[in-house]
Amino acid sequence: MGGVGDLYHHFLEAVDQAAISSAAWRGLGEKDKADEAAVEAMRR
């Protein structure tokens, strides 16, 4: 059985994709759109 360390790469990939997806909304004053983009990216 794997430990928490096994999840590290999955977590990092999800966070990276969330940051990339929400970056398009940076500086536009669209906090909700940025959040939606990040959440959708992490769900994939």
Backbone as XML, in Angstrom:
<?xml version="1.0"?>
<chain id="A" units="angstrom">
  <residue number="1" name="MET">
    <atom name="N" x="0.849" y="-1.180" z="0.000"/>
    <atom name="CA" x="0.000" y="0.000" z="0.000"/>
    <atom name="C" x="0.889" y="1.235" z="0.000"/>
  </residue>
  <residue number="2" name="GLY">
    <atom name="N" x="0.567" y="2.205" z="-0.833"/>
    <atom name="CA" x="1.364" y="3.420" z="-0.940"/>
    <atom name="C" x="1.036" y="4.417" z="0.148"/>
  </residue>
  <residue number="3" name="GLY">
    <atom name="N" x="1.949" y="5.319" z="0.344"/>
    <atom name="CA" x="1.755" y="6.363" z="1.338"/>
    <atom name="C" x="1.369" y="7.678" z="0.689"/>
  </residue>
  <residue number="4" name="VAL">
    <atom name="N" x="1.415" y="8.699" z="1.492"/>
    <atom name="CA" x="1.063" y="10.034" z="1.017"/>
    <atom name="C" x="2.000" y="10.468" z="-0.102"/>
  </residue>
  <residue number="5" name="GLY">
    <atom name="N" x="3.237" y="10.055" z="-0.039"/>
    <atom name="CA" x="4.204" y="10.421" z="-1.063"/>
    <atom name="C" x="3.784" y="9.980" z="-2.454"/>
  </residue>
  <residue number="6" name="ASP">
    <atom name="N" x="3.011" y="8.901" z="-2.536"/>
    <atom name="CA" x="2.532" y="8.420" z="-3.830"/>
    <atom name="C" x="1.537" y="9.389" z="-4.461"/>
  </residue>
  <residue number="7" name="LEU">
    <atom name="N" x="0.886" y="10.190" z="-3.643"/>
    <atom name="CA" x="-0.110" y="11.139" z="-4.138"/>
    <atom name="C" x="0.507" y="12.464" z="-4.563"/>
  </residue>
  <residue number="8" name="TYR">
    <atom name="N" x="1.750" y="12.671" z="-4.205"/>
    <atom name="CA" x="2.427" y="13.936" z="-4.453"/>
    <atom name="C" x="2.339" y="14.368" z="-5.912"/>
  </residue>
  <residue number="9" name="HIS">
    <atom name="N" x="2.657" y="13.483" z="-6.826"/>
    <atom name="CA" x="2.689" y="13.842" z="-8.244"/>
    <atom name="C" x="1.288" y="14.144" z="-8.780"/>
  </residue>
  <residue number="10" name="HIS">
    <atom name="N" x="0.291" y="13.421" z="-8.284"/>
    <atom name="CA" x="-1.087" y="13.686" z="-8.703"/>
    <atom name="C" x="-1.540" y="15.057" z="-8.209"/>
  </residue>
  <residue number="11" name="PHE">
    <atom name="N" x="-1.201" y="15.372" z="-6.976"/>
    <atom name="CA" x="-1.559" y="16.665" z="-6.403"/>
    <atom name="C" x="-0.861" y="17.790" z="-7.157"/>
  </residue>
  <residue number="12" name="LEU">
    <atom name="N" x="0.412" y="17.630" z="-7.411"/>
    <atom name="CA" x="1.185" y="18.649" z="-8.119"/>
    <atom name="C" x="0.626" y="18.890" z="-9.517"/>
  </residue>
  <residue number="13" name="GLU">
    <atom name="N" x="0.269" y="17.838" z="-10.215"/>
    <atom name="CA" x="-0.302" y="17.976" z="-11.556"/>
    <atom name="C" x="-1.631" y="18.728" z="-11.508"/>
  </residue>
  <residue number="14" name="ALA">
    <atom name="N" x="-2.479" y="18.412" z="-10.531"/>
    <atom name="CA" x="-3.770" y="19.094" z="-10.397"/>
    <atom name="C" x="-3.579" y="20.580" z="-10.121"/>
  </residue>
  <residue number="15" name="VAL">
    <atom name="N" x="-2.654" y="20.908" z="-9.242"/>
    <atom name="CA" x="-2.402" y="22.313" z="-8.902"/>
    <atom name="C" x="-1.809" y="23.057" z="-10.097"/>
  </residue>
  <residue number="16" name="ASP">
    <atom name="N" x="-0.906" y="22.426" z="-10.813"/>
    <atom name="CA" x="-0.324" y="23.045" z="-12.011"/>
    <atom name="C" x="-1.407" y="23.363" z="-13.041"/>
  </residue>
  <residue number="17" name="GLN">
    <atom name="N" x="-2.274" y="22.398" z="-13.298"/>
    <atom name="CA" x="-3.335" y="22.604" z="-14.284"/>
    <atom name="C" x="-4.313" y="23.688" z="-13.844"/>
  </residue>
  <residue number="18" name="ALA">
    <atom name="N" x="-4.598" y="23.744" z="-12.548"/>
    <atom name="CA" x="-5.485" y="24.786" z="-12.023"/>
    <atom name="C" x="-4.873" y="26.165" z="-12.227"/>
  </residue>
  <residue number="19" name="ALA">
    <atom name="N" x="-3.591" y="26.289" z="-11.955"/>
    <atom name="CA" x="-2.909" y="27.575" z="-12.116"/>
    <atom name="C" x="-2.876" y="28.005" z="-13.579"/>
  </residue>
  <residue number="20" name="ILE">
    <atom name="N" x="-2.593" y="27.074" z="-14.453"/>
    <atom name="CA" x="-2.541" y="27.388" z="-15.882"/>
    <atom name="C" x="-3.918" y="27.812" z="-16.389"/>
  </residue>
  <residue number="21" name="SER">
    <atom name="N" x="-4.952" y="27.092" z="-15.981"/>
    <atom name="CA" x="-6.302" y="27.390" z="-16.451"/>
    <atom name="C" x="-6.832" y="28.716" z="-15.940"/>
  </residue>
  <residue number="22" name="SER">
    <atom name="N" x="-6.490" y="29.059" z="-14.726"/>
    <atom name="CA" x="-7.011" y="30.304" z="-14.154"/>
    <atom name="C" x="-6.170" y="31.522" z="-14.531"/>
  </residue>
  <residue number="23" name="ALA">
    <atom name="N" x="-4.983" y="31.308" z="-15.057"/>
    <atom name="CA" x="-4.089" y="32.422" z="-15.393"/>
    <atom name="C" x="-4.681" y="33.358" z="-16.442"/>
  </residue>
  <residue number="24" name="ALA">
    <atom name="N" x="-5.507" y="32.831" z="-17.321"/>
    <atom name="CA" x="-6.111" y="33.659" z="-18.365"/>
    <atom name="C" x="-7.009" y="34.745" z="-17.782"/>
  </residue>
  <residue number="25" name="TRP">
    <atom name="N" x="-7.504" y="34.539" z="-16.569"/>
    <atom name="CA" x="-8.410" y="35.490" z="-15.923"/>
    <atom name="C" x="-7.677" y="36.472" z="-15.025"/>
  </residue>
  <residue number="26" name="ARG">
    <atom name="N" x="-6.372" y="36.315" z="-14.883"/>
    <atom name="CA" x="-5.596" y="37.180" z="-13.990"/>
    <atom name="C" x="-5.690" y="38.641" z="-14.425"/>
  </residue>
  <residue number="27" name="GLY">
    <atom name="N" x="-5.972" y="39.505" z="-13.472"/>
    <atom name="CA" x="-5.999" y="40.936" z="-13.720"/>
    <atom name="C" x="-7.255" y="41.460" z="-14.390"/>
  </residue>
  <residue number="28" name="LEU">
    <atom name="N" x="-8.237" y="40.599" z="-14.618"/>
    <atom name="CA" x="-9.454" y="41.023" z="-15.300"/>
    <atom name="C" x="-10.602" y="41.312" z="-14.336"/>
  </residue>
  <residue number="29" name="GLY">
    <atom name="N" x="-10.377" y="41.099" z="-13.046"/>
    <atom name="CA" x="-11.428" y="41.340" z="-12.066"/>
    <atom name="C" x="-12.532" y="40.295" z="-12.095"/>
  </residue>
  <residue number="30" name="GLU">
    <atom name="N" x="-12.226" y="39.132" z="-12.630"/>
    <atom name="CA" x="-13.214" y="38.051" z="-12.744"/>
    <atom name="C" x="-12.828" y="36.895" z="-11.826"/>
  </residue>
  <residue number="31" name="LYS">
    <atom name="N" x="-12.888" y="37.147" z="-10.522"/>
    <atom name="CA" x="-12.483" y="36.154" z="-9.528"/>
    <atom name="C" x="-13.265" y="34.849" z="-9.679"/>
  </residue>
  <residue number="32" name="ASP">
    <atom name="N" x="-14.578" y="34.963" z="-9.882"/>
    <atom name="CA" x="-15.405" y="33.763" z="-9.991"/>
    <atom name="C" x="-15.068" y="32.942" z="-11.232"/>
  </residue>
  <residue number="33" name="LYS">
    <atom name="N" x="-14.773" y="33.607" z="-12.326"/>
    <atom name="CA" x="-14.390" y="32.898" z="-13.556"/>
    <atom name="C" x="-13.042" y="32.202" z="-13.382"/>
  </residue>
  <residue number="34" name="ALA">
    <atom name="N" x="-12.117" y="32.865" z="-12.709"/>
    <atom name="CA" x="-10.806" y="32.266" z="-12.448"/>
    <atom name="C" x="-10.957" y="31.041" z="-11.554"/>
  </residue>
  <residue number="35" name="ASP">
    <atom name="N" x="-11.795" y="31.161" z="-10.538"/>
    <atom name="CA" x="-12.035" y="30.042" z="-9.631"/>
    <atom name="C" x="-12.689" y="28.880" z="-10.372"/>
  </residue>
  <residue number="36" name="GLU">
    <atom name="N" x="-13.668" y="29.181" z="-11.198"/>
    <atom name="CA" x="-14.351" y="28.146" z="-11.972"/>
    <atom name="C" x="-13.375" y="27.410" z="-12.891"/>
  </residue>
  <residue number="37" name="ALA">
    <atom name="N" x="-12.502" y="28.147" z="-13.543"/>
    <atom name="CA" x="-11.511" y="27.536" z="-14.433"/>
    <atom name="C" x="-10.569" y="26.623" z="-13.655"/>
  </residue>
  <residue number="38" name="ALA">
    <atom name="N" x="-10.145" y="27.072" z="-12.478"/>
    <atom name="CA" x="-9.237" y="26.265" z="-11.656"/>
    <atom name="C" x="-9.909" y="24.987" z="-11.180"/>
  </residue>
  <residue number="39" name="VAL">
    <atom name="N" x="-11.134" y="25.110" z="-10.711"/>
    <atom name="CA" x="-11.862" y="23.939" z="-10.206"/>
    <atom name="C" x="-12.100" y="22.928" z="-11.322"/>
  </residue>
  <residue number="40" name="GLU">
    <atom name="N" x="-12.517" y="23.406" z="-12.479"/>
    <atom name="CA" x="-12.756" y="22.497" z="-13.601"/>
    <atom name="C" x="-11.474" y="21.778" z="-14.015"/>
  </residue>
  <residue number="41" name="ALA">
    <atom name="N" x="-10.364" y="22.475" z="-13.997"/>
    <atom name="CA" x="-9.082" y="21.851" z="-14.359"/>
    <atom name="C" x="-8.709" y="20.761" z="-13.364"/>
  </residue>
  <residue number="42" name="MET">
    <atom name="N" x="-8.960" y="20.999" z="-12.086"/>
    <atom name="CA" x="-8.615" y="19.995" z="-11.071"/>
    <atom name="C" x="-9.540" y="18.788" z="-11.133"/>
  </residue>
  <residue number="43" name="ARG">
    <atom name="N" x="-10.735" y="18.968" z="-11.640"/>
    <atom name="CA" x="-11.678" y="17.844" z="-11.746"/>
    <atom name="C" x="-11.322" y="16.898" z="-12.882"/>
  </residue>
  <residue number="44" name="ARG">
    <atom name="N" x="-10.557" y="17.384" z="-13.857"/>
    <atom name="CA" x="-10.204" y="16.534" z="-15.010"/>
    <atom name="C" x="-9.184" y="15.521" z="-14.658"/>
  </residue>
</chain>
